[in-house]
Coordinates of N, CA and C and ligand atoms in Angstrom, one line a residue:
X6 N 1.6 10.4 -19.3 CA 2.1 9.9 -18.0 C 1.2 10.5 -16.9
X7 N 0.8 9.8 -16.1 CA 0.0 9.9 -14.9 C 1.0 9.7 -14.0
X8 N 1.2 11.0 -12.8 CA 1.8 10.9 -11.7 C 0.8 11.2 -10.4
X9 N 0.7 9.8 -9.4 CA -0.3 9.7 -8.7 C 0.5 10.1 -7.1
X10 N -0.6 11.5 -6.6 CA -0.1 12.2 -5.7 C 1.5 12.9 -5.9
X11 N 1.2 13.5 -6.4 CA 1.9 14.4 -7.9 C 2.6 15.0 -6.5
X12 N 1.9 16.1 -5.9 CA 2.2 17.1 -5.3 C 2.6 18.2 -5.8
X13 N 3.8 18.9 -5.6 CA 4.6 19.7 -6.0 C 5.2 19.6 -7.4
X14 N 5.1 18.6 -7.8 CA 5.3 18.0 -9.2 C 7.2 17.9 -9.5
X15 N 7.6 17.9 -8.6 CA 9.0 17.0 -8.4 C 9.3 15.9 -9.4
X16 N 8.5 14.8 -9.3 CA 9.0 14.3 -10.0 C 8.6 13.9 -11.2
X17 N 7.2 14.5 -11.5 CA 6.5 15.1 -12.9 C 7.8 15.6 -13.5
X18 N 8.1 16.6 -13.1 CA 9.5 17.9 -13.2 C 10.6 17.0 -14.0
X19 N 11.0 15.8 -13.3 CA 12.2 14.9 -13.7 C 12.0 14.4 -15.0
X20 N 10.6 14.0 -15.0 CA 10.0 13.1 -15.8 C 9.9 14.1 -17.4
X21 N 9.4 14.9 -17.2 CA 9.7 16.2 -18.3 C 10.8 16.3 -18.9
X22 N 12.1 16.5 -18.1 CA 13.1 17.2 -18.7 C 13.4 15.7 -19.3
X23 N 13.0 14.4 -18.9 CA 13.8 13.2 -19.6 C 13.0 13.0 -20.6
X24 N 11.9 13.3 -21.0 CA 10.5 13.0 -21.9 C 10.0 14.4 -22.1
X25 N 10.7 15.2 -22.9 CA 10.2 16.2 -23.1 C 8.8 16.9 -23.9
X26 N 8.6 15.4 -24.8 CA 7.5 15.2 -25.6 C 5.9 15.0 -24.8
X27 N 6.8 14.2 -23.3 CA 5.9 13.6 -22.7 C 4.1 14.4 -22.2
X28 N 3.1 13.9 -22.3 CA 1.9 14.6 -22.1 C 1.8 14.1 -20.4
X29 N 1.5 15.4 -19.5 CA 1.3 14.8 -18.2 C 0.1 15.1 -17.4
X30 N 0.1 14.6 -16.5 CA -1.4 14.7 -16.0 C -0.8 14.0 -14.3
X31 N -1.1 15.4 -13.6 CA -0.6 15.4 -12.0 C -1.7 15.3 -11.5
X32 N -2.2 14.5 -10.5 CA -2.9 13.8 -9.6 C -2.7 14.0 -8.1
X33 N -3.6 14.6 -7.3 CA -3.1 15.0 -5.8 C -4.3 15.5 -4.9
X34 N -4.7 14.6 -3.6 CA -5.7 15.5 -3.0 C -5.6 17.0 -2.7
X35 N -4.2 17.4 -2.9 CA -4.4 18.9 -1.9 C -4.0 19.9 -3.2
X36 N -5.0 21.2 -3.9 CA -5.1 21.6 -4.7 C -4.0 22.6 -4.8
X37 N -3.6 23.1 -3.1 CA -2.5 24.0 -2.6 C -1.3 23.2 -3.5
X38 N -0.9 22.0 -3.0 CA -0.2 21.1 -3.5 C 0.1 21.2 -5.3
X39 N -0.7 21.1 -5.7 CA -0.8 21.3 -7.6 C -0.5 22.4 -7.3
X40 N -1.2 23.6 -6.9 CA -0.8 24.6 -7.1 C 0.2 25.3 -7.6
X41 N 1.7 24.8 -6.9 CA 2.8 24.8 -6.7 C 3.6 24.7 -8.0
X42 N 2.9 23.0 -8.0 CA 3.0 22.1 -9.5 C 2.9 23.1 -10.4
X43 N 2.0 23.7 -10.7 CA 1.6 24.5 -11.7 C 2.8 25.6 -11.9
X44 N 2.7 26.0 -10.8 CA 4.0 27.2 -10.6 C 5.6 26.6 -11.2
X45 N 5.7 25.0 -11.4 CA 6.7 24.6 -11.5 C 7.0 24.8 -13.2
X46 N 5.8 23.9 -13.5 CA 5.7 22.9 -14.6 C 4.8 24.3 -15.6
X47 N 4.0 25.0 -15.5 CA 3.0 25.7 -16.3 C 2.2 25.2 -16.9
X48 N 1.2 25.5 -17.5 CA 0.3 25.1 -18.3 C 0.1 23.7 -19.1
X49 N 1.0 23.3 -19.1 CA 1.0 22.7 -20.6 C 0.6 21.2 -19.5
X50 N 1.1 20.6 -18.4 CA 0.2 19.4 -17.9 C -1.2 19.4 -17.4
X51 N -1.9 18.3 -17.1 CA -3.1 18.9 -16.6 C -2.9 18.1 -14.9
X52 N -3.7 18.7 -14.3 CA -4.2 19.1 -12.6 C -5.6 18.6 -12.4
X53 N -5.5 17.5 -11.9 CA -6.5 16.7 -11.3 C -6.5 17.0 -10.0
X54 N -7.3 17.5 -9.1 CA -7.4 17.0 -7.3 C -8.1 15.7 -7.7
X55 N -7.7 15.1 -6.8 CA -8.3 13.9 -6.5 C -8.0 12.6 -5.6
X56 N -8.4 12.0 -5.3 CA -8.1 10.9 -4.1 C -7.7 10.1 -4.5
X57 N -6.5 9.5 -4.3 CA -6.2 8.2 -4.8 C -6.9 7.0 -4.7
X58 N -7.8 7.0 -3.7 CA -8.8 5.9 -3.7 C -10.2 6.0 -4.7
X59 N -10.1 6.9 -5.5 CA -11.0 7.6 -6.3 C -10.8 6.8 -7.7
X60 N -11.7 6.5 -8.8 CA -11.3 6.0 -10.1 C -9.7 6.7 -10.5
X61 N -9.3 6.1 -11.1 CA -8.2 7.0 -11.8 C -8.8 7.9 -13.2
X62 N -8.3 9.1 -13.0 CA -8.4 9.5 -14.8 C -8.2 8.3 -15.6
X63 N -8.9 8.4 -17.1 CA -8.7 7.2 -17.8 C -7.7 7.2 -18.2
X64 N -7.5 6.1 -18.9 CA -6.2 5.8 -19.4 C -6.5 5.2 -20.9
X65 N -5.7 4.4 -21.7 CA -4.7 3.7 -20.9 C -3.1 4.3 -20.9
X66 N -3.0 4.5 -20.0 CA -1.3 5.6 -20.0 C 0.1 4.4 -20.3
X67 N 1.2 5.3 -20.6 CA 2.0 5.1 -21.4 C 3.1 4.7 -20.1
X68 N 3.1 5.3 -18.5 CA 3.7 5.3 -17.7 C 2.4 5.9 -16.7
X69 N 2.5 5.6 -15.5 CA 1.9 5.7 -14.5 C 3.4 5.7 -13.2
X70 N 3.1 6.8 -12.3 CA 4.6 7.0 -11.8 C 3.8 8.0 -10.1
X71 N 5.0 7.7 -9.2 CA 4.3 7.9 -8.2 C 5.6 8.2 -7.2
X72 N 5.6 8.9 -6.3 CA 6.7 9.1 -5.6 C 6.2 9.7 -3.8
X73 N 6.9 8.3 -2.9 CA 6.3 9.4 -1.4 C 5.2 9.7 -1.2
X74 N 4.0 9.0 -1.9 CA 2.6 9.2 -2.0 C 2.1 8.0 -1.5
X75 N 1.9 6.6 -2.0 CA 1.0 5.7 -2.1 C 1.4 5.6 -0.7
X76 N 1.9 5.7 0.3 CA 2.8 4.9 1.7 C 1.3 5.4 2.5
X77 N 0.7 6.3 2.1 CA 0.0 7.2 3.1 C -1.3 6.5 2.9
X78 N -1.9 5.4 1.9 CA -3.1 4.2 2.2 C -2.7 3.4 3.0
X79 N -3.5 2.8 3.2 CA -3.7 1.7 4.7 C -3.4 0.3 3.4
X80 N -3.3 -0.9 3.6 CA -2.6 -2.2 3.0 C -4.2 -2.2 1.9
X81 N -4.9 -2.2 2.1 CA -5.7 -2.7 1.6 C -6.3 -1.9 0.3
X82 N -6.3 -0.5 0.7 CA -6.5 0.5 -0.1 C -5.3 0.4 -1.4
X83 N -4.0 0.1 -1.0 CA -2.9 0.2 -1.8 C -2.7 -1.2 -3.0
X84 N -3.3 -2.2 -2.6 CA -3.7 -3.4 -3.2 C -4.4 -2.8 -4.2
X85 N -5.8 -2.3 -3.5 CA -7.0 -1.8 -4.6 C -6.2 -1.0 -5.7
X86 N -5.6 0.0 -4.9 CA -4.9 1.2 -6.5 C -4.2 0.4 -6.9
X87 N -3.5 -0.6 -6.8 CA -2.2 -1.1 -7.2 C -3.4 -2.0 -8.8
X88 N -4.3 -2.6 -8.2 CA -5.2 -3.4 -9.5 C -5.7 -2.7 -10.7
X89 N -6.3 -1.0 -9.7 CA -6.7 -0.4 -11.0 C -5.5 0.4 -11.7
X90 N -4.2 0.7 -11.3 CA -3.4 1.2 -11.8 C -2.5 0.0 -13.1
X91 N -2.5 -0.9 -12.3 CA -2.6 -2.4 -13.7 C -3.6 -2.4 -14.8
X92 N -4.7 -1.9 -14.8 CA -5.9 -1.8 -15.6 C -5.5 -0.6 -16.6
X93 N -5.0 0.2 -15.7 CA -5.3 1.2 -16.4 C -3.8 1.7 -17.3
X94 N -2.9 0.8 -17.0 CA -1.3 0.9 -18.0 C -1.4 0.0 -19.3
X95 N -1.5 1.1 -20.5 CA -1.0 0.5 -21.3 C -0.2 -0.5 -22.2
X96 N -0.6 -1.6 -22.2 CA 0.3 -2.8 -22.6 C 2.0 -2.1 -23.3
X97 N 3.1 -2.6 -22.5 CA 3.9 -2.6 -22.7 C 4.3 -1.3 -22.0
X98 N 3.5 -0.3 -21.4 CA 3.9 0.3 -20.0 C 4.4 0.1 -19.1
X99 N 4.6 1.1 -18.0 CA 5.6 1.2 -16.9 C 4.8 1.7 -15.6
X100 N 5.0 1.2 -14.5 CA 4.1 1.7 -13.2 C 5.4 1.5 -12.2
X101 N 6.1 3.3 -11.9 CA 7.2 3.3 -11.1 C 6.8 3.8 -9.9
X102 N 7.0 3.0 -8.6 CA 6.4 3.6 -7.8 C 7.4 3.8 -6.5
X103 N 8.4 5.3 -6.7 CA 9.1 5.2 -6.0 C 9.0 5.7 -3.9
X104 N 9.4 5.1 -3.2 CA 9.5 5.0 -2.0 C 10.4 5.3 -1.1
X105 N 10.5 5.0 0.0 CA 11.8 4.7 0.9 C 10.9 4.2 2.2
X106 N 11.6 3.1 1.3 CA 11.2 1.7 2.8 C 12.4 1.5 3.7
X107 N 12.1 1.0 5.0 CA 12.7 0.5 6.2 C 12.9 -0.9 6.2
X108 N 14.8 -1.0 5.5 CA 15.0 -2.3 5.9 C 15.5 -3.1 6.8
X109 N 15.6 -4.5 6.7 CA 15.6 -5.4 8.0 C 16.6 -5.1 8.2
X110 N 17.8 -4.9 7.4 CA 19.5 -4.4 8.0 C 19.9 -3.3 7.5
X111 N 21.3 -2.5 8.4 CA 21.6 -1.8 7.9 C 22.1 -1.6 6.0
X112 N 22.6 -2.9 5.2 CA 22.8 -2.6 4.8 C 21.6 -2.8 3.5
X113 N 20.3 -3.3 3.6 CA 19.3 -3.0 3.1 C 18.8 -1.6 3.1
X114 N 18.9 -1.0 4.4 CA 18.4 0.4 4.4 C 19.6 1.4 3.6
X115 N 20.5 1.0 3.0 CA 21.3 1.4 2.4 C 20.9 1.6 0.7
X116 N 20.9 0.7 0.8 CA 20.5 0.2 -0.8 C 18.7 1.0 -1.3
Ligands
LIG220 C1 5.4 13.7 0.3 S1 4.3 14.4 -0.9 C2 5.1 13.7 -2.4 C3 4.9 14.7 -3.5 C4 5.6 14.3 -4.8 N1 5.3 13.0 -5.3 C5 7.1 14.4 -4.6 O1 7.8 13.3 -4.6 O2 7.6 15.5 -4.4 C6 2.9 13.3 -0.8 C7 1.7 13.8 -1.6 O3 0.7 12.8 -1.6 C8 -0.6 13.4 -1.5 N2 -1.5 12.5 -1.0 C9 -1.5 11.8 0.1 N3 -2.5 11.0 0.3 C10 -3.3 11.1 -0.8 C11 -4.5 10.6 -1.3 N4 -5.2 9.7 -0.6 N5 -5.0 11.0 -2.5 C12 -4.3 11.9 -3.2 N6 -3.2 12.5 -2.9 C13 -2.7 12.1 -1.7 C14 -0.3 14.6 -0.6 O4 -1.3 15.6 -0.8 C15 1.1 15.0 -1.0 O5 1.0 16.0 -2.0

């Protein structure tokens, strides 16, 4: 699993305890940020710095997963990762890319 703009590894963290088998690999420009990760998670994933607009580590991954991260590219930038992160998932993979968007009503912004 590839978590892109990992950070603190939160939701690497989740992704572990549900996939305990799982091999991970945290992704993040700010090394401070892994750092953390590391402190969370230990040794056993690996710690990429790196820019999301940057190739991705290769793949092809089994899940590609992302949280509170991607929002911070400009539209055009997030198209681009969005193609190479298609390229780069595994047939019959998963690419979760979770958010919190601003909806048009209150009860969208709910949901
Ligand atoms: C709000 S944190 C979310 C961290 C983690 N996914 C979580 O849910 O706890 C956003 C992370 O995205 C990283 N980030 C933002 N822009 C980035 C970029 N262009 N390339 C790599 N990482 C980036 C930041 O360094 C930060 O760690």
């Amino acid at each position: 699993m590839l978590d892109l703009g990992a950070g603190t590894g939160l939701l690497a963290g989740f992704v572990a305890q549900a996939f305990p088998a799982a091999r991970l690999t945290l992704l993040d420009g700010a090394g401070a940020m892994l750092a953390q990760a590391r402190e969370r998670l230990g040794e056993r994933p690996s710690y990429v710095v790196g820019d999301l607009a940057d190739p991705l580590p290769e793949g092809p991954w089994d899940a590609v997963v992302s949280a509170l991260a991607i929002h911070h590219l400009g539209d055009a930038a997030k198209r681009d990762l969005f193609v190479r992160v298609r390229a780069a998932v595994a047939p019959g993979g998963v690419f979760v890319n979770a958010e919190q968007v601003a909806g048009e009503t209150p009860w969208l912004d709910a949901v």
